PDB file of C-alpha atoms in Angstrom:
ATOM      1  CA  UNK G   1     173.626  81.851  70.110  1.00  0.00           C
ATOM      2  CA  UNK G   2     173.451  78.836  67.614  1.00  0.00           C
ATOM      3  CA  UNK G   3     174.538  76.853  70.543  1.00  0.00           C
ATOM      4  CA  UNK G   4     171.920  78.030  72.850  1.00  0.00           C
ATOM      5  CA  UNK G   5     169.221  77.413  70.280  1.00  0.00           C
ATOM      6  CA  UNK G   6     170.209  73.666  69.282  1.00  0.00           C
ATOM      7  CA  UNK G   7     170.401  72.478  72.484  1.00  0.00           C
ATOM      8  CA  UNK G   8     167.442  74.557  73.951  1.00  0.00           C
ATOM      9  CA  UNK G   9     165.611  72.276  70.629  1.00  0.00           C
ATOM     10  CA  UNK G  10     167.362  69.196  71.681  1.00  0.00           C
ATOM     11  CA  UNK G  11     166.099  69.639  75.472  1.00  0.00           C
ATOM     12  CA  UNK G  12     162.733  70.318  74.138  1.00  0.00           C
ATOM     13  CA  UNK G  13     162.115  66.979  72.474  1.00  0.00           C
ATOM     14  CA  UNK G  14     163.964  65.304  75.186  1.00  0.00           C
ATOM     15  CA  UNK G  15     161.321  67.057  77.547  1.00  0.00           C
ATOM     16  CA  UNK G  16     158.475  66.137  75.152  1.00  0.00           C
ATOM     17  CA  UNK G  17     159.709  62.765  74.718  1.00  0.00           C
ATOM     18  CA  UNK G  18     159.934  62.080  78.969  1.00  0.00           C
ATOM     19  CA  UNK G  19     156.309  63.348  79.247  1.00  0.00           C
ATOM     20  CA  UNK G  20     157.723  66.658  80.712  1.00  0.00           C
ATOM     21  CA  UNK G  21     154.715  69.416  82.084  1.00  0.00           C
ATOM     22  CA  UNK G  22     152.792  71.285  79.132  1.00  0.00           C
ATOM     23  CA  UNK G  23     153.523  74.606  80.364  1.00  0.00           C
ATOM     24  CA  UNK G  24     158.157  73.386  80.633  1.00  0.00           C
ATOM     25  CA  UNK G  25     157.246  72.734  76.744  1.00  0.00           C
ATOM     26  CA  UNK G  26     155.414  75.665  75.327  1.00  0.00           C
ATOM     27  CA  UNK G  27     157.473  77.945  77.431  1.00  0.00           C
ATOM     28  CA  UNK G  28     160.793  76.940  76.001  1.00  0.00           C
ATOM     29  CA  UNK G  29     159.554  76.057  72.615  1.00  0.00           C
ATOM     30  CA  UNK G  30     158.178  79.678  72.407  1.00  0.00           C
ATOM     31  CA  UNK G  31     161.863  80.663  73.598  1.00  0.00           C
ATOM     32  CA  UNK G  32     163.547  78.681  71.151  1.00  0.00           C
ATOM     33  CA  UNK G  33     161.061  80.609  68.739  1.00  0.00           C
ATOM     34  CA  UNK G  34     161.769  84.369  69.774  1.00  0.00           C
ATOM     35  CA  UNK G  35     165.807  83.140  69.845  1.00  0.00           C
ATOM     36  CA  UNK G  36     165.371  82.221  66.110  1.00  0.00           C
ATOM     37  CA  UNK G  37     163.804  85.514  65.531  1.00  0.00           C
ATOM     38  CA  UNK G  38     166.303  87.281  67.344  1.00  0.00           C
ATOM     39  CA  UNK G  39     168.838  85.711  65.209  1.00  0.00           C
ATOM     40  CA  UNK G  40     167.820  86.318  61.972  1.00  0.00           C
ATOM     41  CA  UNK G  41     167.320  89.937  62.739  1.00  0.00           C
ATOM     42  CA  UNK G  42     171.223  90.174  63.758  1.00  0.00           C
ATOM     43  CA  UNK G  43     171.654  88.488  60.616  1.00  0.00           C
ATOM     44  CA  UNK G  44     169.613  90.366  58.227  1.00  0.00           C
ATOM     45  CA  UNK G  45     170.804  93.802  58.394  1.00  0.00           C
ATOM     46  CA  UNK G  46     171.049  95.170  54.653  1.00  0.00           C
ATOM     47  CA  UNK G  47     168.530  95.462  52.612  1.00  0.00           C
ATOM     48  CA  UNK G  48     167.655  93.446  49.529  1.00  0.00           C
ATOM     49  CA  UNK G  49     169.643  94.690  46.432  1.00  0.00           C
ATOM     50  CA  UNK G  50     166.659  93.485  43.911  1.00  0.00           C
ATOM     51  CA  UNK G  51     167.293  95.859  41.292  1.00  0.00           C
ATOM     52  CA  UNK G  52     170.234  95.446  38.396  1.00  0.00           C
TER      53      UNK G  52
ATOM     54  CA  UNK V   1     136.973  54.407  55.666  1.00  0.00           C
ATOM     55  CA  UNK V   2     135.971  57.042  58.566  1.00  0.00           C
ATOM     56  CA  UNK V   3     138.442  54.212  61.166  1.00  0.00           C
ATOM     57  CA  UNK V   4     140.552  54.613  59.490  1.00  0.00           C
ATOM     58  CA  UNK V   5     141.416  58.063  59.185  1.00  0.00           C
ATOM     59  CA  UNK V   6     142.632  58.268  63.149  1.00  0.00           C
ATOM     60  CA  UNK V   7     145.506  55.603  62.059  1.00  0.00           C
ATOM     61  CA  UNK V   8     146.333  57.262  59.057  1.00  0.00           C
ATOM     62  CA  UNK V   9     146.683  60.520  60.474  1.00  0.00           C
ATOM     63  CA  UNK V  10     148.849  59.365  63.003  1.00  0.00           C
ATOM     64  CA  UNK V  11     151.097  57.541  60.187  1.00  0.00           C
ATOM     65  CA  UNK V  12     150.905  60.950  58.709  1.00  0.00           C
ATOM     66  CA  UNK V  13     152.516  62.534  61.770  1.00  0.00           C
ATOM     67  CA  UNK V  14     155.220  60.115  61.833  1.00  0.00           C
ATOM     68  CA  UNK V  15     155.511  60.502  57.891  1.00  0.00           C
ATOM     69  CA  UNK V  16     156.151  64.208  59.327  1.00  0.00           C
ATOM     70  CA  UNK V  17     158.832  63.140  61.337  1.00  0.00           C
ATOM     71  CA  UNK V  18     160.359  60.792  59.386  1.00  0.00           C
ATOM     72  CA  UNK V  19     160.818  63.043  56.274  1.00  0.00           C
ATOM     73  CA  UNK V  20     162.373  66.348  57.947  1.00  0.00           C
ATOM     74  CA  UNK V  21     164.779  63.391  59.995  1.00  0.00           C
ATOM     75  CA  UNK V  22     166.160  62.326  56.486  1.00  0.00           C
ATOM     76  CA  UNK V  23     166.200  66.048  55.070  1.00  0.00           C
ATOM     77  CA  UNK V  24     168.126  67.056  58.565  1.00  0.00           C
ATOM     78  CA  UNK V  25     170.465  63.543  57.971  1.00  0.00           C
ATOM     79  CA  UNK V  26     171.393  64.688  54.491  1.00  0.00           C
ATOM     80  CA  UNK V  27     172.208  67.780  54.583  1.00  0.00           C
ATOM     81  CA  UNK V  28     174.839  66.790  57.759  1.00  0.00           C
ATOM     82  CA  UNK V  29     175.944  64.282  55.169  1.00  0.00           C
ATOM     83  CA  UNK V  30     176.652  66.830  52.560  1.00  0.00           C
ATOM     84  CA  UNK V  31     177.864  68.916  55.270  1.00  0.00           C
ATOM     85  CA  UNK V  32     180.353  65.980  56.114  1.00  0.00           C
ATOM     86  CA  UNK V  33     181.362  64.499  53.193  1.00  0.00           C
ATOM     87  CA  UNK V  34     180.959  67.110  50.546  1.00  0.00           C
ATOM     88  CA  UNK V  35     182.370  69.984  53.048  1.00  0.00           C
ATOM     89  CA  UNK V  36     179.887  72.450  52.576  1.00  0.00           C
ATOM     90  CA  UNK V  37     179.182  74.038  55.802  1.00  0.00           C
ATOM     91  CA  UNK V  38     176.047  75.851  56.323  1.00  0.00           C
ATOM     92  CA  UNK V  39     175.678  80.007  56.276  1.00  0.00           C
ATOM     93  CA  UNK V  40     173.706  81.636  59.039  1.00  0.00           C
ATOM     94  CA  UNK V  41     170.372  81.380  57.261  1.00  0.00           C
ATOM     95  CA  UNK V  42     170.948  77.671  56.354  1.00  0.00           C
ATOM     96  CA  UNK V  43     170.999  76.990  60.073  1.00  0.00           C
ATOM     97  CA  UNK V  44     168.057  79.016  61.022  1.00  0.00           C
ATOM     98  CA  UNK V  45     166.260  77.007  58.370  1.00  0.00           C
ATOM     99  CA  UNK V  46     167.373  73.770  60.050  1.00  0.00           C
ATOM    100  CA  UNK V  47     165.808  75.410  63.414  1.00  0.00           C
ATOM    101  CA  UNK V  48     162.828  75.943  61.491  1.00  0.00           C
ATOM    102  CA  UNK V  49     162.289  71.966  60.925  1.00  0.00           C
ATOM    103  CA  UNK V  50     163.066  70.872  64.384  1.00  0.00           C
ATOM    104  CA  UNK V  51     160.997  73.577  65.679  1.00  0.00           C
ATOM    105  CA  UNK V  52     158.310  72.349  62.920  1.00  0.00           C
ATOM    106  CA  UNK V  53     159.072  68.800  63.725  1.00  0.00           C
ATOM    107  CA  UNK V  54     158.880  68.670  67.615  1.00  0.00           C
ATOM    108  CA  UNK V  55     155.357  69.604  67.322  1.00  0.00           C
ATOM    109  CA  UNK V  56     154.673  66.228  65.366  1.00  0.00           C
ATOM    110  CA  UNK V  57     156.946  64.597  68.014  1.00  0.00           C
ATOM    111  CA  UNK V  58     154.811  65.993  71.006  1.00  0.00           C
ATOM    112  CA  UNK V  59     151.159  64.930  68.933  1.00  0.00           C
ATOM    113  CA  UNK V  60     152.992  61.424  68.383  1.00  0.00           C
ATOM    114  CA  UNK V  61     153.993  61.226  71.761  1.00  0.00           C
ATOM    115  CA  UNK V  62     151.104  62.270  73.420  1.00  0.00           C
ATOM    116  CA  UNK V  63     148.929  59.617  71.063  1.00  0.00           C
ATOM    117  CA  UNK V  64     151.158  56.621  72.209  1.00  0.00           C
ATOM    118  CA  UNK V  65     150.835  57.648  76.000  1.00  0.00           C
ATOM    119  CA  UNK V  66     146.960  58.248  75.623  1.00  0.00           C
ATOM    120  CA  UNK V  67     146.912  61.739  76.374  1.00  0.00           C
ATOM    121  CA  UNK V  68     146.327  63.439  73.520  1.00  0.00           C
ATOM    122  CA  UNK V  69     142.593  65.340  73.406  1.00  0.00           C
ATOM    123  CA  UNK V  70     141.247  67.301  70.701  1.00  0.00           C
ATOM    124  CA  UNK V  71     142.018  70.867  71.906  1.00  0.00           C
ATOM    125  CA  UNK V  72     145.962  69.507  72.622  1.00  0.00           C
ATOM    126  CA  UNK V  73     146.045  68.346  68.727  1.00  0.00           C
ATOM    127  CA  UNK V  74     144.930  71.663  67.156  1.00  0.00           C
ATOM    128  CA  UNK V  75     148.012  73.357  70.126  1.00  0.00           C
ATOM    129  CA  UNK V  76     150.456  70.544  68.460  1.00  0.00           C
ATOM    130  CA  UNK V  77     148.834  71.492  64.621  1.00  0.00           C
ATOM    131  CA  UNK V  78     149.394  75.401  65.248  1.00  0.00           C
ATOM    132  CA  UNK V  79     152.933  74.981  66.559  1.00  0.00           C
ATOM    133  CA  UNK V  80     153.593  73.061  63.706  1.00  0.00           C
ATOM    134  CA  UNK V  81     152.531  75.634  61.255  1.00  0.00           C
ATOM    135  CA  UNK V  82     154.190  78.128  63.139  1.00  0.00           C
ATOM    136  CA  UNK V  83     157.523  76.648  63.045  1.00  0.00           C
ATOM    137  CA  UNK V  84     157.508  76.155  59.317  1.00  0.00           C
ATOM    138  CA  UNK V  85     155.637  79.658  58.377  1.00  0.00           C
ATOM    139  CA  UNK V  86     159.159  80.901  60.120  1.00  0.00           C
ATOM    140  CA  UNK V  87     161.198  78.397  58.457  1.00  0.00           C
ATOM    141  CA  UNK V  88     159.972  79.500  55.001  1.00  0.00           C
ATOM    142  CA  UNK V  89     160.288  83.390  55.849  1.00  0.00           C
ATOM    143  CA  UNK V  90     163.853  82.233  56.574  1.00  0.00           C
ATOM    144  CA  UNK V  91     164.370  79.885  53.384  1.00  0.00           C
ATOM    145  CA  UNK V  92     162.505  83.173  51.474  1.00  0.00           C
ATOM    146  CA  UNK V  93     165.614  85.773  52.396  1.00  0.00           C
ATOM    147  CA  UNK V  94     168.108  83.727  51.009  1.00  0.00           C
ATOM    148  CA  UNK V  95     166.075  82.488  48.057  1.00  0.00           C
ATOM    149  CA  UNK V  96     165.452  86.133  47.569  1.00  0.00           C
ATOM    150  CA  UNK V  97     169.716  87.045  47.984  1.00  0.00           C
ATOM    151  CA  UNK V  98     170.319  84.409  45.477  1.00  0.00           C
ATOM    152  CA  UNK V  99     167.485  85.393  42.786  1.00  0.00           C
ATOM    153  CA  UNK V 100     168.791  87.986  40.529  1.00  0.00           C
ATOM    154  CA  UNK V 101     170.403  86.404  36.957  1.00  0.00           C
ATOM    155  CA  UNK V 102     173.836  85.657  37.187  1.00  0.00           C
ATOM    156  CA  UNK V 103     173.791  84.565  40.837  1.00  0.00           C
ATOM    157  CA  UNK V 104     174.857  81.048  41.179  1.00  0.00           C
ATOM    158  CA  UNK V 105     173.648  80.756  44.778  1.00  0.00           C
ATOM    159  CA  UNK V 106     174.938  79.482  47.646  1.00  0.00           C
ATOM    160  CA  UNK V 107     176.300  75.715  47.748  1.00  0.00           C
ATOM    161  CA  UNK V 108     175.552  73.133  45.140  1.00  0.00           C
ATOM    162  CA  UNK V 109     172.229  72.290  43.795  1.00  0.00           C
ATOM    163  CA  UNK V 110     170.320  69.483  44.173  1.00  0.00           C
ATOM    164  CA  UNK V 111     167.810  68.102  40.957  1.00  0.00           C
ATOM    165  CA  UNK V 112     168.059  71.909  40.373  1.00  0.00           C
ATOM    166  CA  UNK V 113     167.152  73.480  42.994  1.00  0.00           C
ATOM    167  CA  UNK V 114     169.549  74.719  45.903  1.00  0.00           C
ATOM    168  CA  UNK V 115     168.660  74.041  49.337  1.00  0.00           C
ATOM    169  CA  UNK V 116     167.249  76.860  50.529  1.00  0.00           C
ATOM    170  CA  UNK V 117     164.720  76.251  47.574  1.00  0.00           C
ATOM    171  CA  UNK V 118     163.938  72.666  48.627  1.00  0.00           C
ATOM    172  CA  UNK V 119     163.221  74.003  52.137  1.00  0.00           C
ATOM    173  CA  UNK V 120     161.086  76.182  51.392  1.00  0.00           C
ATOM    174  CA  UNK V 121     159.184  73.963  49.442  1.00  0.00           C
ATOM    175  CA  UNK V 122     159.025  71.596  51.966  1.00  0.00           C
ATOM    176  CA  UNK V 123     158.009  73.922  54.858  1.00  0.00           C
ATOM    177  CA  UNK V 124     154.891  75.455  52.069  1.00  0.00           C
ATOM    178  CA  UNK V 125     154.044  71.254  52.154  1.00  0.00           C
ATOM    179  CA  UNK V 126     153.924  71.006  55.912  1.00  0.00           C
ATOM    180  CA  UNK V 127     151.864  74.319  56.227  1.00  0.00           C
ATOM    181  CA  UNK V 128     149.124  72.747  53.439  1.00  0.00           C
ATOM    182  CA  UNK V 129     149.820  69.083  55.446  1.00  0.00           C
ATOM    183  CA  UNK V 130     148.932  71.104  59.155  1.00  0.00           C
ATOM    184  CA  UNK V 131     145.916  72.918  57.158  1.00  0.00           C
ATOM    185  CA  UNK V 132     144.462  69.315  55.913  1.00  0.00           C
ATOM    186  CA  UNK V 133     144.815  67.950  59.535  1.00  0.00           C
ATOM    187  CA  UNK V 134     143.047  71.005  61.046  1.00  0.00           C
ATOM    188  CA  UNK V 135     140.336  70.645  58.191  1.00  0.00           C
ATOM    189  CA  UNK V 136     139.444  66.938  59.076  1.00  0.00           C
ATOM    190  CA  UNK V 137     140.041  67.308  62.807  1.00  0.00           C
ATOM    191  CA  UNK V 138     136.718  66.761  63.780  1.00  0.00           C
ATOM    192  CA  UNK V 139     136.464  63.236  62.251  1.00  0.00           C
ATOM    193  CA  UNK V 140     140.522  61.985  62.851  1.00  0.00           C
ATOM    194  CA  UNK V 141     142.083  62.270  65.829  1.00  0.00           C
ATOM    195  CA  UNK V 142     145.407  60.820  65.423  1.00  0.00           C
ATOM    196  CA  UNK V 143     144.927  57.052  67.505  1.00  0.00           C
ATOM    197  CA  UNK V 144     148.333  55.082  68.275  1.00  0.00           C
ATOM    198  CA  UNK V 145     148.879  51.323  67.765  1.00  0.00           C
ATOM    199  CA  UNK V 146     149.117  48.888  70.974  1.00  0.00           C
ATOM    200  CA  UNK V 147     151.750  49.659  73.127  1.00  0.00           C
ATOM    201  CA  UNK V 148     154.655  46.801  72.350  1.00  0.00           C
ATOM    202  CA  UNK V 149     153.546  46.423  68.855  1.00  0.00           C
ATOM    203  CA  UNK V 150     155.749  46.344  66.299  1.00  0.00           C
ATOM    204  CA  UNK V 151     153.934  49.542  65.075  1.00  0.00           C
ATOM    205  CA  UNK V 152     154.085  51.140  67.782  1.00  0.00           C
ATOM    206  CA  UNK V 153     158.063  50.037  68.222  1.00  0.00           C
ATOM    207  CA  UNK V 154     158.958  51.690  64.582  1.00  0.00           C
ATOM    208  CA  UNK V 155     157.381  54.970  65.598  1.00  0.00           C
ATOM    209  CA  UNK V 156     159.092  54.870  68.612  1.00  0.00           C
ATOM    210  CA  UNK V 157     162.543  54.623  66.302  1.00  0.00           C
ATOM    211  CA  UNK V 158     160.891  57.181  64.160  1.00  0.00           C
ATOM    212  CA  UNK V 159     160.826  60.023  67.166  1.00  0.00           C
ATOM    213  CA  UNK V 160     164.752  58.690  68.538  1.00  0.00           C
ATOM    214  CA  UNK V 161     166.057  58.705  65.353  1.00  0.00           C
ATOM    215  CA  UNK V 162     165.100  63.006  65.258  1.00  0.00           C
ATOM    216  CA  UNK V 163     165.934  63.596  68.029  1.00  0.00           C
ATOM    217  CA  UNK V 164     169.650  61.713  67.551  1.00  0.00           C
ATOM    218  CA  UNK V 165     169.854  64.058  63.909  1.00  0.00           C
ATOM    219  CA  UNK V 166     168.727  67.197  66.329  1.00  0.00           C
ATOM    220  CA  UNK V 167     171.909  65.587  68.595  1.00  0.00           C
ATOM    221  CA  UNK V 168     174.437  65.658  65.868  1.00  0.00           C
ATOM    222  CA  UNK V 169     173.496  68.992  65.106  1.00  0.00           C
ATOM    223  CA  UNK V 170     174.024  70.692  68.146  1.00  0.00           C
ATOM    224  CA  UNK V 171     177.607  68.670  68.334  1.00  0.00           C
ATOM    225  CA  UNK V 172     178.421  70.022  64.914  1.00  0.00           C
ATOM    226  CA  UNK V 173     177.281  73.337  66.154  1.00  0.00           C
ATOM    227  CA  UNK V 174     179.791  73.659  69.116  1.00  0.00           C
ATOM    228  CA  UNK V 175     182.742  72.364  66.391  1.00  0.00           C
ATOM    229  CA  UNK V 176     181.440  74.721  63.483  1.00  0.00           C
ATOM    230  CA  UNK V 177     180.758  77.873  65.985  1.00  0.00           C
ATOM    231  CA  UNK V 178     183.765  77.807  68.039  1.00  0.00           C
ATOM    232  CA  UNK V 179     183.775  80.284  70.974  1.00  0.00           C
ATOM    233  CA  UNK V 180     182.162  82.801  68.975  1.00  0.00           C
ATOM    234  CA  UNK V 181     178.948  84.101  69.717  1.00  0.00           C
ATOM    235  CA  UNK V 182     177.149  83.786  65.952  1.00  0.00           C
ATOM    236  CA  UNK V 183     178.175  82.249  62.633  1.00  0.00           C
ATOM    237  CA  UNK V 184     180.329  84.188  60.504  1.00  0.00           C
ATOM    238  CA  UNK V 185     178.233  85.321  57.390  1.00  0.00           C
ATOM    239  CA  UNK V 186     180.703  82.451  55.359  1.00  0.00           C
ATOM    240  CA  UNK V 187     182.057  80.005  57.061  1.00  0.00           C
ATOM    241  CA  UNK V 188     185.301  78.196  55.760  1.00  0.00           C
ATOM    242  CA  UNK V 189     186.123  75.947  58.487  1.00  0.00           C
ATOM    243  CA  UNK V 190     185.120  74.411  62.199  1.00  0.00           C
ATOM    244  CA  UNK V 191     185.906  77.432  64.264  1.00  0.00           C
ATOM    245  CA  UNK V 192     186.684  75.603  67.200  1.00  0.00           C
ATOM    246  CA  UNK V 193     189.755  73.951  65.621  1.00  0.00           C
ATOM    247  CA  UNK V 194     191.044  76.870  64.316  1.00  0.00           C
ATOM    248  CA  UNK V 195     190.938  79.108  67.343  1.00  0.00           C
TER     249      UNK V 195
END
């Protein structure tokens, strides 16, 4: 998934950097976005132990 | 004073770029030389400054090529605020695994604060930067020096040299993750040489 995401990023700025259509950009950096999201909720699956 | 603001803004953008570039560059350094590899959360906060970043990079890019209008900077300023606002919730869950006494937290510290701290002090400065930009919008549209400038040739080497740190990332990536489908919670080596 890590994989997915970095290069999805990297393709992104490629994309912005070539002039690529606005709708190519905000459609994969909103993926990129929801694939972060997605990834910290498989991460984060306790909950926090605040108390001593 | 009021001309001058479009220039500076756009310096400001670059400033944008240029700092999360050299944040990005050192922590691969300490990555590489020091050996610390990065936990899960440390790479999701990375995400959250190239995310954050390629908005700048887009309102940069569309400024040198002329197309940026005020309606497409405000799109570039909210992307930008919504890319660090989900940097920092990630930078505050491990600040917040790390914060009761006796916890030495995760990797070394830098001038005293881990790197997860730094983050998310540095995503809370682009959020206030973003907010300052939207304030004074009206009067500063970011405005892009002469094409084949020399100004206009070091933001140019601003924006590559991102996206070559956002490069070496996703080669590290592929060596650190292996085959595997997610980061292990603690990684102690590049997966892909040891499977």
């Amino acid at each position: 998934m890590d994989i997915i995401i970095l290069f999805l990023l990297l393709f992104i700025g490629l994309a912005m950097w070539r002039g690529a259509p606005r709708w190519l950009v905000l459609t994969c950096w909103f993926g990129a976005l929801l694939l972060m999201i997605g990834l910290f909720r498989f991460h984060v699956t306790s909950s926090l132990g605040l108390s001593l | 004073m009021k001309t001058m603001l479009p220039r500076l803004v756009f310096w400001g953008l670059n400033l944008w770029i240029f700092a999360y570039t050299l944040v990005l560059g050192l922590a691969l350094l300490l990555q590489f030389t020091l050996g610390e590899l990065p936990c899960p959360l440390c790479m999701l906060q990375r995400y959250g400054m190239i995310l954050s970043t390629l908005a700048a990079l887009w309102l940069v890019r569309q400024a040198q090529t002329g197309t940026l209008t005020a309606p497409r900077y405000l799109q570039g300023l909210g992307l930008g605020t919504l890319g660090s606002f989900v940097g920092a919730v990630f930078a505050s869950r491990q600040i917040m695994l790390h914060i009761l006494p006796g916890d030495e937290g995760y990797g070394s510290a830098v001038l005293g604060l881990h790197l997860y701290s730094w983050a998310f002090v540095t995503f809370c400065v682009v959020i206030l930067f973003t907010a300052l930009l939207g304030i004074i919008a009206p009067v500063a549209l970011p405005e892009a020096p002469a094409q084949d400038s020399p100004a206009a040739r070091i933001s140019s080497a601003l924006g590559l040299a991102f996206l070559a740190v956002v490069a070496t990332n996703a080669v590290m990536i592929v060596f650190l993750e292996g085959f595997a489908w997610v980061l292990p919670d603690d990684p102690t080596g590049y997966a892909l040489f040891g499977q």
